[in-house]
Amino acid sequence: MQFGKRVTRCEEDADGVTVWFTDGSSASGDLLIAADGSHSALRPWVLGFTPQRRYAGYVNWNGLVEIDEALAPGDQWTTFVGEGKRVSLMPVSAGRFYFFFDVPLPAGLAEDRDTLRADLSRYFAGWAPPVQKLIAALDPQTTNRIEIHDIEPFSRLVRGRVALLGDAGHSTTRILAREAARRWKMQWCWAPFSARPEILRPPCASMKPSAATGFVTWC
């Protein structure tokens, strides 16, 4: 595994596969699992073309705050929904909530951390008191803003000794809980393949198409 690096390209030969990084370094092995996210640099190599991401129509703000029972119970996931918008808090490590806000907005709007609280207060005017308390409690300087995109399903996730994993293979919107479950399933099912790269040559007997989505289903 390579951390803190950005991949640029890969090449496969009879002995294995090599990947290069932006810092000029490289790594080689029998099998390459490309888990480089929704902006995957290796996805075009596997697919043979560069798919276009599409804007899903909403912006997400997310971050961390200290657990406070005035915001939500500290032992459960709490979500507020209305007007096509969402606010959610879930307990994570070190006594904190992970939170997010979803708001339908046009793509390409400027980001201004100085007006973040005012913007969220306007978007969620009249919402429940815990939502207003969350807006007051968050730190605008550490709150992330993301325009949510997804990509059409791919016809394959594997080319030779290179396989796509996670968002590199099926980037989708955050609201599709099924995809979160799929990511866990993919990671669990990749384990036996890592010792036998030759079985990654598609079509693989342990894959079958999903009629509902066109994604690969792992069994």
PDB file of C-alpha atoms in Angstrom, residues 66-166:
ATOM      1  CA  GLU A  66     -17.866  17.606  19.933  1.00  0.00           C
ATOM      2  CA  ILE A  67     -20.732  15.349  21.005  1.00  0.00           C
ATOM      3  CA  ASP A  68     -23.424  17.420  22.703  1.00  0.00           C
ATOM      4  CA  GLU A  69     -26.775  15.959  23.743  1.00  0.00           C
ATOM      5  CA  ALA A  70     -28.349  19.298  22.793  1.00  0.00           C
ATOM      6  CA  LEU A  71     -27.501  18.441  19.191  1.00  0.00           C
ATOM      7  CA  ALA A  72     -28.428  14.736  19.164  1.00  0.00           C
ATOM      8  CA  PRO A  73     -28.112  11.587  21.324  1.00  0.00           C
ATOM      9  CA  GLY A  74     -24.476  10.570  21.495  1.00  0.00           C
ATOM     10  CA  ASP A  75     -25.167   6.898  20.787  1.00  0.00           C
ATOM     11  CA  GLN A  76     -27.193   7.037  17.575  1.00  0.00           C
ATOM     12  CA  TRP A  77     -27.313   8.421  14.044  1.00  0.00           C
ATOM     13  CA  THR A  78     -29.747  11.350  13.805  1.00  0.00           C
ATOM     14  CA  THR A  79     -31.049  12.841  10.544  1.00  0.00           C
ATOM     15  CA  PHE A  80     -33.319  15.805   9.830  1.00  0.00           C
ATOM     16  CA  VAL A  81     -35.028  15.847   6.420  1.00  0.00           C
ATOM     17  CA  GLY A  82     -37.206  18.409   4.658  1.00  0.00           C
ATOM     18  CA  GLU A  83     -37.520  20.698   1.620  1.00  0.00           C
ATOM     19  CA  GLY A  84     -35.178  18.433  -0.358  1.00  0.00           C
ATOM     20  CA  LYS A  85     -32.426  19.060   2.218  1.00  0.00           C
ATOM     21  CA  ARG A  86     -30.795  16.962   4.936  1.00  0.00           C
ATOM     22  CA  VAL A  87     -28.839  17.449   8.137  1.00  0.00           C
ATOM     23  CA  SER A  88     -27.246  14.478   9.845  1.00  0.00           C
ATOM     24  CA  LEU A  89     -25.074  13.706  12.859  1.00  0.00           C
ATOM     25  CA  MET A  90     -23.439  10.392  13.745  1.00  0.00           C
ATOM     26  CA  PRO A  91     -21.103   9.563  16.628  1.00  0.00           C
ATOM     27  CA  VAL A  92     -17.519   8.710  15.688  1.00  0.00           C
ATOM     28  CA  SER A  93     -14.286   8.406  17.667  1.00  0.00           C
ATOM     29  CA  ALA A  94     -12.912  10.665  20.420  1.00  0.00           C
ATOM     30  CA  GLY A  95     -16.300  11.915  21.589  1.00  0.00           C
ATOM     31  CA  ARG A  96     -17.204  13.641  18.334  1.00  0.00           C
ATOM     32  CA  PHE A  97     -20.072  13.799  15.878  1.00  0.00           C
ATOM     33  CA  TYR A  98     -19.472  13.604  12.146  1.00  0.00           C
ATOM     34  CA  PHE A  99     -22.056  15.967  10.637  1.00  0.00           C
ATOM     35  CA  PHE A 100     -23.218  16.933   7.187  1.00  0.00           C
ATOM     36  CA  PHE A 101     -25.653  19.285   5.472  1.00  0.00           C
ATOM     37  CA  ASP A 102     -27.082  18.636   1.981  1.00  0.00           C
ATOM     38  CA  VAL A 103     -28.618  21.514  -0.009  1.00  0.00           C
ATOM     39  CA  PRO A 104     -29.831  21.506  -3.663  1.00  0.00           C
ATOM     40  CA  LEU A 105     -27.810  24.243  -5.399  1.00  0.00           C
ATOM     41  CA  PRO A 106     -26.408  25.023  -8.856  1.00  0.00           C
ATOM     42  CA  ALA A 107     -22.883  23.825  -9.548  1.00  0.00           C
ATOM     43  CA  GLY A 108     -19.963  26.233  -9.569  1.00  0.00           C
ATOM     44  CA  LEU A 109     -21.028  28.631  -6.822  1.00  0.00           C
ATOM     45  CA  ALA A 110     -18.140  30.351  -5.047  1.00  0.00           C
ATOM     46  CA  GLU A 111     -17.104  29.048  -1.629  1.00  0.00           C
ATOM     47  CA  ASP A 112     -16.717  31.618   1.159  1.00  0.00           C
ATOM     48  CA  ARG A 113     -15.899  30.300   4.612  1.00  0.00           C
ATOM     49  CA  ASP A 114     -16.520  33.760   6.091  1.00  0.00           C
ATOM     50  CA  THR A 115     -20.218  33.506   5.212  1.00  0.00           C
ATOM     51  CA  LEU A 116     -20.654  29.763   5.860  1.00  0.00           C
ATOM     52  CA  ARG A 117     -22.699  30.104   9.048  1.00  0.00           C
ATOM     53  CA  ALA A 118     -24.884  32.811   7.530  1.00  0.00           C
ATOM     54  CA  ASP A 119     -25.411  30.721   4.402  1.00  0.00           C
ATOM     55  CA  LEU A 120     -26.397  27.605   6.352  1.00  0.00           C
ATOM     56  CA  SER A 121     -28.633  29.658   8.641  1.00  0.00           C
ATOM     57  CA  ARG A 122     -30.431  30.956   5.555  1.00  0.00           C
ATOM     58  CA  TYR A 123     -30.761  27.513   3.948  1.00  0.00           C
ATOM     59  CA  PHE A 124     -32.081  25.994   7.179  1.00  0.00           C
ATOM     60  CA  ALA A 125     -34.124  28.884   8.538  1.00  0.00           C
ATOM     61  CA  GLY A 126     -36.994  27.600  10.676  1.00  0.00           C
ATOM     62  CA  TRP A 127     -35.523  24.118  11.109  1.00  0.00           C
ATOM     63  CA  ALA A 128     -35.389  22.378  14.495  1.00  0.00           C
ATOM     64  CA  PRO A 129     -33.336  23.914  17.336  1.00  0.00           C
ATOM     65  CA  PRO A 130     -30.633  21.179  17.171  1.00  0.00           C
ATOM     66  CA  VAL A 131     -29.939  22.172  13.559  1.00  0.00           C
ATOM     67  CA  GLN A 132     -29.492  25.807  14.582  1.00  0.00           C
ATOM     68  CA  LYS A 133     -27.205  24.740  17.451  1.00  0.00           C
ATOM     69  CA  LEU A 134     -25.113  22.653  15.046  1.00  0.00           C
ATOM     70  CA  ILE A 135     -24.661  25.613  12.709  1.00  0.00           C
ATOM     71  CA  ALA A 136     -23.500  27.699  15.665  1.00  0.00           C
ATOM     72  CA  ALA A 137     -21.142  24.960  16.927  1.00  0.00           C
ATOM     73  CA  LEU A 138     -19.322  24.078  13.685  1.00  0.00           C
ATOM     74  CA  ASP A 139     -15.973  25.591  12.726  1.00  0.00           C
ATOM     75  CA  PRO A 140     -16.194  27.198   9.257  1.00  0.00           C
ATOM     76  CA  GLN A 141     -12.438  26.841   8.788  1.00  0.00           C
ATOM     77  CA  THR A 142     -12.517  23.044   9.128  1.00  0.00           C
ATOM     78  CA  THR A 143     -15.882  22.388   7.466  1.00  0.00           C
ATOM     79  CA  ASN A 144     -15.577  20.793   4.019  1.00  0.00           C
ATOM     80  CA  ARG A 145     -17.717  21.823   1.042  1.00  0.00           C
ATOM     81  CA  ILE A 146     -18.256  19.271  -1.742  1.00  0.00           C
ATOM     82  CA  GLU A 147     -20.296  19.445  -4.934  1.00  0.00           C
ATOM     83  CA  ILE A 148     -21.652  15.898  -5.164  1.00  0.00           C
ATOM     84  CA  HIS A 149     -21.099  13.985  -8.407  1.00  0.00           C
ATOM     85  CA  ASP A 150     -21.588  10.438  -9.586  1.00  0.00           C
ATOM     86  CA  ILE A 151     -20.746   8.382 -12.675  1.00  0.00           C
ATOM     87  CA  GLU A 152     -22.677   5.941 -14.837  1.00  0.00           C
ATOM     88  CA  PRO A 153     -22.041   2.236 -13.992  1.00  0.00           C
ATOM     89  CA  PHE A 154     -19.077   0.653 -15.764  1.00  0.00           C
ATOM     90  CA  SER A 155     -19.088  -2.494 -17.860  1.00  0.00           C
ATOM     91  CA  ARG A 156     -15.989  -3.841 -16.113  1.00  0.00           C
ATOM     92  CA  LEU A 157     -13.841  -3.263 -13.037  1.00  0.00           C
ATOM     93  CA  VAL A 158     -10.812  -5.340 -14.059  1.00  0.00           C
ATOM     94  CA  ARG A 159      -8.209  -5.207 -16.819  1.00  0.00           C
ATOM     95  CA  GLY A 160      -5.417  -7.747 -16.641  1.00  0.00           C
ATOM     96  CA  ARG A 161      -3.731  -7.430 -13.262  1.00  0.00           C
ATOM     97  CA  VAL A 162      -5.373  -4.103 -12.402  1.00  0.00           C
ATOM     98  CA  ALA A 163      -8.700  -3.890 -10.565  1.00  0.00           C
ATOM     99  CA  LEU A 164     -10.762  -0.884  -9.470  1.00  0.00           C
ATOM    100  CA  LEU A 165     -11.970  -0.720  -5.874  1.00  0.00           C
ATOM    101  CA  GLY A 166     -14.332   1.617  -4.016  1.00  0.00           C
TER     102      GLY A 166
END
